[in-house]
Short mmCIF file of C-alpha atoms and ligand atoms in Angstrom, two decimals:
data_model
loop_
_atom_site.label_atom_id
_atom_site.label_comp_id
_atom_site.label_asym_id
_atom_site.label_seq_id
_atom_site.Cartn_x
_atom_site.Cartn_y
_atom_site.Cartn_z
CA MET A 268 -31.93 51.23 -30.55
CA SER A 269 -35.12 53.19 -31.07
CA ILE A 270 -38.16 52.54 -33.27
CA LYS A 271 -39.67 55.31 -35.41
CA ALA A 272 -43.45 55.39 -35.44
CA TYR A 273 -46.60 57.54 -35.64
CA ALA A 274 -48.58 58.10 -32.46
CA ALA A 275 -51.64 59.94 -31.15
CA MET A 276 -50.53 61.93 -28.10
CA ALA A 277 -54.11 62.31 -26.75
CA ALA A 278 -57.63 61.10 -27.57
CA GLY A 279 -58.82 62.00 -31.07
CA GLN A 280 -55.57 63.76 -32.02
CA LYS A 281 -53.79 63.57 -35.34
CA LEU A 282 -50.85 61.18 -35.43
CA GLU A 283 -47.38 62.66 -34.97
CA ARG A 284 -43.89 61.32 -35.52
CA PHE A 285 -42.80 59.50 -32.37
CA GLU A 286 -39.74 57.44 -31.46
CA TYR A 287 -39.41 54.93 -28.61
CA ASP A 288 -36.89 52.60 -27.09
CA PRO A 289 -38.41 49.09 -27.03
CA GLY A 290 -36.00 47.89 -24.32
CA VAL A 291 -34.52 44.42 -23.95
CA LEU A 292 -36.06 41.77 -26.22
CA GLY A 293 -37.80 39.11 -24.09
CA PRO A 294 -36.79 35.45 -24.55
CA ASN A 295 -40.07 34.60 -26.34
CA GLU A 296 -40.42 37.92 -28.13
CA ILE A 297 -39.71 38.74 -31.73
CA GLU A 298 -39.29 42.05 -33.53
CA VAL A 299 -40.86 42.41 -36.96
CA ALA A 300 -39.85 44.98 -39.56
CA VAL A 301 -43.20 46.32 -40.78
CA GLU A 302 -43.78 46.23 -44.53
CA TYR A 303 -47.54 46.85 -44.59
CA CYS A 304 -50.10 47.74 -41.95
CA GLY A 305 -53.86 47.80 -42.61
CA ILE A 306 -56.14 50.34 -40.90
CA CYS A 307 -59.06 48.75 -39.07
CA HIS A 308 -61.89 50.82 -37.61
CA SER A 309 -60.74 49.59 -34.18
CA ASP A 310 -57.65 51.76 -34.72
CA ILE A 311 -59.97 54.76 -34.96
CA HIS A 312 -61.90 53.67 -31.85
CA VAL A 313 -58.68 53.37 -29.83
CA ILE A 314 -57.19 56.65 -31.15
CA ASP A 315 -60.44 58.30 -30.00
CA ASN A 316 -60.53 56.33 -26.69
CA ASP A 317 -64.09 55.19 -27.53
CA TRP A 318 -63.57 52.10 -25.34
CA MET A 319 -62.05 54.06 -22.44
CA GLY A 320 -58.92 51.88 -22.21
CA SER A 321 -56.48 53.76 -24.45
CA THR A 322 -53.15 54.99 -23.13
CA TYR A 323 -51.05 57.67 -24.85
CA PRO A 324 -48.77 58.01 -26.75
CA LEU A 325 -50.85 55.49 -28.74
CA ILE A 326 -49.28 53.87 -31.80
CA PRO A 327 -52.16 52.30 -33.74
CA GLY A 328 -51.88 49.38 -36.15
CA HIS A 329 -52.74 45.70 -35.72
CA GLU A 330 -52.92 44.32 -39.26
CA VAL A 331 -49.23 43.92 -39.91
CA VAL A 332 -47.22 42.02 -42.47
CA GLY A 333 -43.45 42.15 -42.23
CA THR A 334 -40.24 40.22 -41.74
CA VAL A 335 -38.87 38.85 -38.48
CA SER A 336 -35.78 40.97 -37.81
CA ARG A 337 -34.87 39.88 -34.25
CA ALA A 338 -35.75 36.85 -32.14
CA GLY A 339 -35.41 36.25 -28.39
CA ALA A 340 -33.22 33.41 -27.08
CA HIS A 341 -36.09 30.89 -26.69
CA VAL A 342 -37.94 31.60 -29.94
CA THR A 343 -38.68 28.46 -31.99
CA CYS A 344 -41.99 29.18 -33.82
CA VAL A 345 -40.54 31.56 -36.44
CA LYS A 346 -37.13 32.37 -37.92
CA ILE A 347 -35.27 35.59 -38.62
CA GLY A 348 -36.04 36.64 -42.21
CA GLU A 349 -39.43 34.86 -42.26
CA ARG A 350 -42.52 36.73 -43.54
CA VAL A 351 -45.23 36.86 -40.87
CA GLY A 352 -48.54 38.53 -40.09
CA ILE A 353 -49.62 39.96 -36.72
CA GLY A 354 -53.17 40.83 -35.74
CA TRP A 355 -55.05 42.34 -32.79
CA GLU A 356 -53.59 40.03 -30.15
CA CYS A 357 -49.85 40.11 -29.44
CA ASP A 358 -49.70 37.90 -26.31
CA SER A 359 -51.79 35.77 -23.95
CA CYS A 360 -51.07 33.85 -20.73
CA GLY A 361 -50.65 30.55 -22.62
CA THR A 362 -51.76 28.44 -19.63
CA CYS A 363 -55.44 29.18 -18.84
CA GLU A 364 -58.20 26.82 -19.98
CA TRP A 365 -58.96 29.05 -22.98
CA CYS A 366 -55.36 29.28 -24.18
CA ARG A 367 -55.00 25.51 -23.74
CA GLN A 368 -57.98 24.88 -26.01
CA GLY A 369 -56.83 27.27 -28.71
CA GLU A 370 -59.10 30.18 -27.79
CA GLU A 371 -56.42 32.71 -26.93
CA ASN A 372 -58.92 35.41 -27.92
CA ASN A 373 -60.88 34.49 -24.78
CA CYS A 374 -57.84 34.52 -22.45
CA PRO A 375 -58.54 36.96 -19.59
CA GLU A 376 -54.95 38.16 -19.88
CA ASN A 377 -54.82 38.58 -23.64
CA ARG A 378 -52.86 41.58 -24.77
CA ALA A 379 -53.82 43.89 -27.63
CA THR A 380 -51.16 44.88 -30.15
CA CYS A 381 -52.01 48.57 -30.04
CA VAL A 382 -53.54 49.26 -26.60
CA GLY A 383 -51.01 49.48 -23.79
CA HIS A 384 -48.47 48.18 -26.33
CA TYR A 385 -46.92 49.92 -29.32
CA GLY A 386 -48.55 48.92 -32.64
CA GLY A 387 -47.78 48.69 -36.32
CA PHE A 388 -47.86 52.31 -37.59
CA ALA A 389 -44.10 52.05 -37.23
CA GLN A 390 -40.87 50.77 -38.71
CA ALA A 391 -41.07 47.74 -36.42
CA LEU A 392 -43.09 46.19 -33.61
CA ARG A 393 -42.75 43.40 -31.10
CA CYS A 394 -44.94 40.48 -30.12
CA ASP A 395 -44.79 37.08 -28.49
CA GLU A 396 -43.61 34.55 -31.09
CA ARG A 397 -46.93 32.63 -30.80
CA PHE A 398 -48.82 35.57 -32.28
CA ALA A 399 -46.78 35.90 -35.49
CA PHE A 400 -48.32 33.83 -38.28
CA PRO A 401 -46.30 32.59 -41.25
CA LEU A 402 -48.27 33.46 -44.41
CA PRO A 403 -49.10 31.08 -47.26
CA ALA A 404 -47.00 31.99 -50.33
CA ALA A 405 -50.15 32.55 -52.44
CA LEU A 406 -51.11 35.62 -50.36
CA ALA A 407 -49.57 38.93 -51.42
CA SER A 408 -48.36 40.83 -48.34
CA GLU A 409 -50.39 44.00 -48.89
CA ASN A 410 -53.65 42.12 -49.51
CA ALA A 411 -52.99 39.71 -46.65
CA ALA A 412 -52.35 42.32 -43.94
CA PRO A 413 -56.09 43.11 -43.41
CA LEU A 414 -56.87 39.39 -43.03
CA LEU A 415 -54.99 39.43 -39.69
CA CYS A 416 -57.82 41.34 -37.99
CA GLY A 417 -60.62 42.08 -40.47
CA GLY A 418 -60.47 38.60 -42.02
CA ILE A 419 -60.32 36.51 -38.87
CA THR A 420 -63.04 38.57 -37.16
CA VAL A 421 -65.62 37.57 -39.76
CA TYR A 422 -64.31 34.06 -40.54
CA SER A 423 -64.32 32.96 -36.89
CA PRO A 424 -68.08 33.51 -36.16
CA PHE A 425 -69.05 31.72 -39.39
CA ARG A 426 -67.08 28.70 -38.14
CA LEU A 427 -67.97 29.07 -34.45
CA TYR A 428 -71.71 29.23 -35.11
CA GLY A 429 -71.61 26.69 -37.93
CA VAL A 430 -72.74 28.65 -40.99
CA LYS A 431 -73.63 26.09 -43.67
CA PRO A 432 -73.85 26.09 -47.47
CA GLN A 433 -77.65 25.97 -47.36
CA ASP A 434 -77.80 29.02 -45.05
CA ARG A 435 -78.82 32.50 -46.10
CA VAL A 436 -76.31 34.97 -44.68
CA GLY A 437 -76.80 38.73 -44.34
CA VAL A 438 -73.82 41.06 -43.87
CA VAL A 439 -74.59 44.48 -42.39
CA GLY A 440 -72.01 47.16 -43.28
CA ILE A 441 -69.72 46.62 -46.25
CA GLY A 442 -66.48 48.11 -45.01
CA GLY A 443 -63.20 46.39 -44.19
CA LEU A 444 -64.82 43.55 -42.23
CA GLY A 445 -67.94 43.38 -44.37
CA HIS A 446 -66.08 43.04 -47.66
CA PHE A 447 -64.27 39.99 -46.25
CA ALA A 448 -67.54 38.58 -44.88
CA LEU A 449 -69.11 38.64 -48.35
CA GLN A 450 -66.14 36.70 -49.75
CA PHE A 451 -65.98 34.12 -46.94
CA ALA A 452 -69.75 33.52 -46.87
CA ARG A 453 -69.77 33.05 -50.64
CA ALA A 454 -66.83 30.63 -50.41
CA PHE A 455 -68.74 28.64 -47.76
CA GLY A 456 -71.45 28.20 -50.40
CA SER A 457 -74.09 30.29 -48.58
CA HIS A 458 -76.60 32.63 -50.18
CA VAL A 459 -75.25 36.11 -49.42
CA THR A 460 -77.14 39.39 -48.92
CA ALA A 461 -75.19 42.64 -48.48
CA ILE A 462 -77.00 45.26 -46.38
CA SER A 463 -75.32 48.60 -46.88
CA THR A 464 -76.08 52.29 -46.48
CA SER A 465 -73.92 53.10 -49.53
CA PRO A 466 -75.67 52.65 -52.89
CA SER A 467 -72.30 53.22 -54.60
CA LYS A 468 -71.12 49.83 -53.27
CA VAL A 469 -73.66 47.69 -55.15
CA ASP A 470 -71.43 46.53 -58.03
CA GLU A 471 -68.42 45.85 -55.84
CA ALA A 472 -70.52 44.01 -53.25
CA LYS A 473 -71.80 41.70 -55.99
CA HIS A 474 -68.30 41.24 -57.35
CA LEU A 475 -67.14 40.31 -53.82
CA GLY A 476 -69.79 37.61 -53.52
CA ALA A 477 -73.20 39.11 -52.68
CA HIS A 478 -76.15 37.55 -54.51
CA GLU A 479 -78.31 40.46 -53.39
CA PHE A 480 -77.74 44.04 -52.29
CA VAL A 481 -80.23 45.73 -49.95
CA LEU A 482 -80.11 49.41 -49.03
CA GLY A 483 -79.93 49.61 -45.23
CA SER A 484 -81.37 53.12 -45.21
CA ASP A 485 -84.58 51.98 -46.95
CA PRO A 486 -87.04 50.68 -44.30
CA GLU A 487 -89.26 49.04 -46.95
CA ALA A 488 -86.30 47.13 -48.44
CA LEU A 489 -85.36 45.93 -44.94
CA LYS A 490 -88.94 44.81 -44.24
CA ALA A 491 -88.85 42.75 -47.44
CA LEU A 492 -86.12 40.61 -45.84
CA ARG A 493 -88.52 39.50 -43.09
CA GLY A 494 -88.04 35.77 -42.32
CA LYS A 495 -85.40 35.37 -45.02
CA LEU A 496 -82.02 35.00 -43.25
CA ASP A 497 -80.35 32.35 -41.08
CA PHE A 498 -77.32 34.32 -39.92
CA ILE A 499 -76.85 38.08 -39.84
CA LEU A 500 -73.33 39.36 -39.22
CA VAL A 501 -73.32 42.98 -38.06
CA THR A 502 -70.04 44.72 -38.87
CA ALA A 503 -71.50 48.24 -38.63
CA PHE A 504 -70.93 49.98 -35.29
CA ALA A 505 -73.97 52.29 -35.35
CA PRO A 506 -77.17 51.65 -33.35
CA LEU A 507 -79.66 50.29 -35.92
CA ASP A 508 -83.29 49.22 -35.70
CA TRP A 509 -82.50 45.81 -34.16
CA PRO A 510 -86.12 44.54 -33.94
CA THR A 511 -86.26 44.88 -37.75
CA TYR A 512 -83.09 42.77 -38.02
CA MET A 513 -84.44 40.16 -35.56
CA ALA A 514 -87.53 39.92 -37.76
CA MET A 515 -85.33 39.01 -40.75
CA LEU A 516 -84.25 35.79 -39.02
CA ARG A 517 -85.68 32.37 -39.82
CA PRO A 518 -86.14 29.85 -36.97
CA HIS A 519 -82.78 29.06 -35.27
CA GLY A 520 -81.40 32.24 -36.80
CA ARG A 521 -78.65 34.28 -35.16
CA LEU A 522 -77.99 38.01 -35.06
CA CYS A 523 -74.22 38.13 -34.53
CA PHE A 524 -72.28 41.25 -33.59
CA VAL A 525 -68.67 41.89 -34.49
CA GLY A 526 -69.05 45.65 -35.03
CA ALA A 527 -68.40 47.50 -31.77
CA VAL A 528 -71.85 49.04 -31.22
CA LEU A 529 -71.52 51.10 -28.03
CA GLN A 530 -75.22 51.48 -27.26
CA PRO A 531 -77.01 48.66 -25.37
CA LEU A 532 -79.39 46.51 -27.42
CA THR A 533 -83.11 46.26 -26.81
CA VAL A 534 -84.46 42.94 -28.06
CA SER A 535 -87.86 41.48 -27.22
CA VAL A 536 -87.72 38.12 -25.42
CA PHE A 537 -90.63 37.04 -27.63
CA ASP A 538 -88.39 37.56 -30.67
CA LEU A 539 -85.96 35.09 -29.10
CA MET A 540 -88.56 32.52 -27.96
CA PHE A 541 -90.61 32.26 -31.12
CA GLY A 542 -88.37 30.70 -33.73
CA GLN A 543 -85.71 29.90 -31.09
CA LYS A 544 -83.49 32.72 -32.30
CA SER A 545 -80.38 34.10 -30.62
CA VAL A 546 -78.25 37.18 -30.38
CA CYS A 547 -74.52 36.59 -30.11
CA GLY A 548 -71.13 38.17 -30.65
CA SER A 549 -67.58 37.29 -31.52
CA VAL A 550 -64.13 38.73 -31.02
CA ILE A 551 -61.20 38.13 -33.43
CA GLY A 552 -60.19 34.43 -33.32
CA GLY A 553 -57.72 32.07 -31.65
CA ARG A 554 -54.34 31.08 -33.12
CA ALA A 555 -55.57 27.83 -34.65
CA MET A 556 -58.50 29.63 -36.29
CA ILE A 557 -56.18 32.33 -37.66
CA ALA A 558 -53.90 29.72 -39.24
CA GLU A 559 -56.93 27.93 -40.68
CA MET A 560 -58.38 31.19 -42.03
CA LEU A 561 -55.10 32.05 -43.78
CA THR A 562 -55.02 28.62 -45.46
CA PHE A 563 -58.68 28.94 -46.47
CA ALA A 564 -58.14 32.48 -47.83
CA ALA A 565 -55.12 31.39 -49.87
CA ARG A 566 -56.98 28.41 -51.32
CA GLN A 567 -60.16 30.36 -52.08
CA ASN A 568 -58.31 33.44 -53.34
CA ILE A 569 -59.86 35.67 -50.69
CA GLN A 570 -57.99 38.92 -50.32
CA ALA A 571 -58.57 42.48 -49.31
CA MET A 572 -59.51 45.15 -51.85
CA ILE A 573 -57.10 47.85 -50.81
CA GLU A 574 -55.76 51.35 -51.31
CA VAL A 575 -52.09 51.57 -50.39
CA MET A 576 -50.60 54.81 -49.00
CA PRO A 577 -47.12 55.53 -47.66
CA MET A 578 -46.80 55.40 -43.85
CA GLU A 579 -46.05 59.16 -43.83
CA LYS A 580 -49.61 59.76 -45.08
CA CYS A 581 -51.18 57.88 -42.17
CA ASN A 582 -53.34 60.86 -41.16
CA GLU A 583 -54.84 61.09 -44.65
CA ALA A 584 -55.48 57.35 -44.66
CA VAL A 585 -57.06 57.44 -41.17
CA ALA A 586 -59.37 60.26 -42.33
CA LYS A 587 -60.59 58.10 -45.23
CA VAL A 588 -61.49 55.29 -42.80
CA ARG A 589 -63.25 57.76 -40.47
CA ASN A 590 -65.31 59.11 -43.35
CA ASN A 591 -66.31 55.70 -44.78
CA GLN A 592 -64.29 56.46 -47.92
CA ALA A 593 -62.03 53.38 -47.83
CA ARG A 594 -62.69 50.87 -50.63
CA TYR A 595 -62.35 48.66 -48.69
CA ARG A 596 -59.17 48.72 -46.57
CA MET A 597 -56.53 51.42 -46.36
CA VAL A 598 -53.07 49.84 -46.09
CA LEU A 599 -49.94 51.78 -45.06
CA LYS A 600 -46.62 50.89 -46.64
CA ASN A 601 -43.16 51.52 -45.23
P1 NAP B 206 -65.15 50.20 -41.63
O1 NAP B 206 -64.19 49.69 -42.66
O2 NAP B 206 -65.19 51.62 -41.30
O3 NAP B 206 -66.59 49.67 -42.06
C1 NAP B 206 -67.73 49.89 -41.26
C2 NAP B 206 -68.95 49.92 -42.18
O4 NAP B 206 -70.10 50.12 -41.36
C3 NAP B 206 -68.95 51.09 -43.14
O5 NAP B 206 -68.23 50.83 -44.32
C4 NAP B 206 -70.44 51.23 -43.43
O6 NAP B 206 -70.84 50.28 -44.42
C5 NAP B 206 -71.08 50.82 -42.11
N1 NAP B 206 -71.50 52.02 -41.39
C6 NAP B 206 -70.74 53.06 -40.98
N2 NAP B 206 -71.52 53.98 -40.36
C7 NAP B 206 -72.77 53.50 -40.39
C8 NAP B 206 -74.02 53.99 -39.92
N3 NAP B 206 -74.13 55.17 -39.29
N4 NAP B 206 -75.13 53.23 -40.11
C9 NAP B 206 -75.03 52.03 -40.72
N5 NAP B 206 -73.87 51.53 -41.21
C10 NAP B 206 -72.77 52.25 -41.03
O7 NAP B 206 -64.89 49.44 -40.23
P2 NAP B 206 -64.31 47.96 -40.00
O8 NAP B 206 -62.83 48.05 -39.93
O9 NAP B 206 -64.98 47.02 -40.91
O10 NAP B 206 -64.79 47.71 -38.49
C11 NAP B 206 -66.17 47.64 -38.20
C12 NAP B 206 -66.42 47.50 -36.70
O11 NAP B 206 -65.92 46.22 -36.28
C13 NAP B 206 -65.71 48.53 -35.84
O12 NAP B 206 -66.57 48.88 -34.77
C14 NAP B 206 -64.50 47.75 -35.30
O13 NAP B 206 -64.02 48.26 -34.08
C15 NAP B 206 -65.11 46.40 -35.12
N6 NAP B 206 -64.15 45.30 -35.05
C16 NAP B 206 -64.45 44.30 -34.18
C17 NAP B 206 -63.61 43.21 -34.10
C18 NAP B 206 -63.97 42.06 -33.21
O14 NAP B 206 -63.09 41.26 -32.87
N7 NAP B 206 -65.24 41.93 -32.85
C19 NAP B 206 -62.45 43.16 -34.87
C20 NAP B 206 -62.20 44.19 -35.77
C21 NAP B 206 -63.06 45.27 -35.85
P3 NAP B 206 -71.89 50.67 -45.59
O15 NAP B 206 -71.27 51.86 -46.29
O16 NAP B 206 -71.92 49.44 -46.40
O17 NAP B 206 -73.17 50.96 -44.89
ZN1 ZN B 207 -59.01 45.30 -36.12
#
């Protein structure tokens, strides 16, 4: 039995029709018939081999919602016919200290869904049963798919670093991740500032939860935020003027990176000492955090703003993400 998919055959190439034989289903593996797959900017990075670890043919896609269609002999977590979501991680060792404490995202052997493994721009994909998450009924499949990577990536650092209702949160870059960050930070009760290079996003950013909108390309507007924020979540992946962002932090403030900025940071030690500030980062989230995030999103009515396109138009959809034209997540439908 083969699986029909779309794959990049080399770095930066357009996606082409591609079929593969997934082989024998492992005892703890499941196969999921893909209904919807969101497009995260990480898909673009791996198509382009920006992180130097891509292997080709590369089938992108790691924000999947679908139905379990096959289950290995030892599978107990999910049932055939059940609706599940799959995110960036499709397997981990399950036994290291990080897996045992529910931080599978920090497992040294964690496995990405679409790097060295065939992803969700396909009819079906496989994963270890532990990385398929049953979805709360209140979440519509197409709006829930982007939560599996975009949602957890911004929810997890807010929880990990203890963002509080009295905090003032800045979100840099209002794309797929950023538009979730505005919603989660607002639901946590924080004061929310959107920092965006796109003036056209002001109304939507406010609708999504921002109390204030600041134009990231206006140095004077950025300077006016000096000493005003407790937690800045950077979802943009471009090198920005980091000392200006450090200066926005109040004492104990954190500049937290989830956007994959390739260039090294230069931060003055004095900016860390005075005010006891820190720079930190975060990567997706563990299984327990994903389940918690899905419950929280369902209860708080947090969902992706999406544009749905048929899977056959994946190249058109990828181009919209590349060109910062997605409002705010492109989602492919089978
Ligand atoms: P996206 O939808 O393309 O959004 C990125 C946003 O960054 C854009 O909408 C834009 O927002 C801003 N931006 C783009 N170019 C910029 C520039 N030159 N200067 C300043 N801002 C710029 O991407 P995404 O899916 O949210 O992903 C964002 C990043 O997070 C990617 O690098 C992705 O690989 C990474 N990521 C990391 C994790 C993790 O676990 N840490 C997980 C998922 C994704 P404005 O128009 O508002 O300026
Ligand atoms: Zn992603």
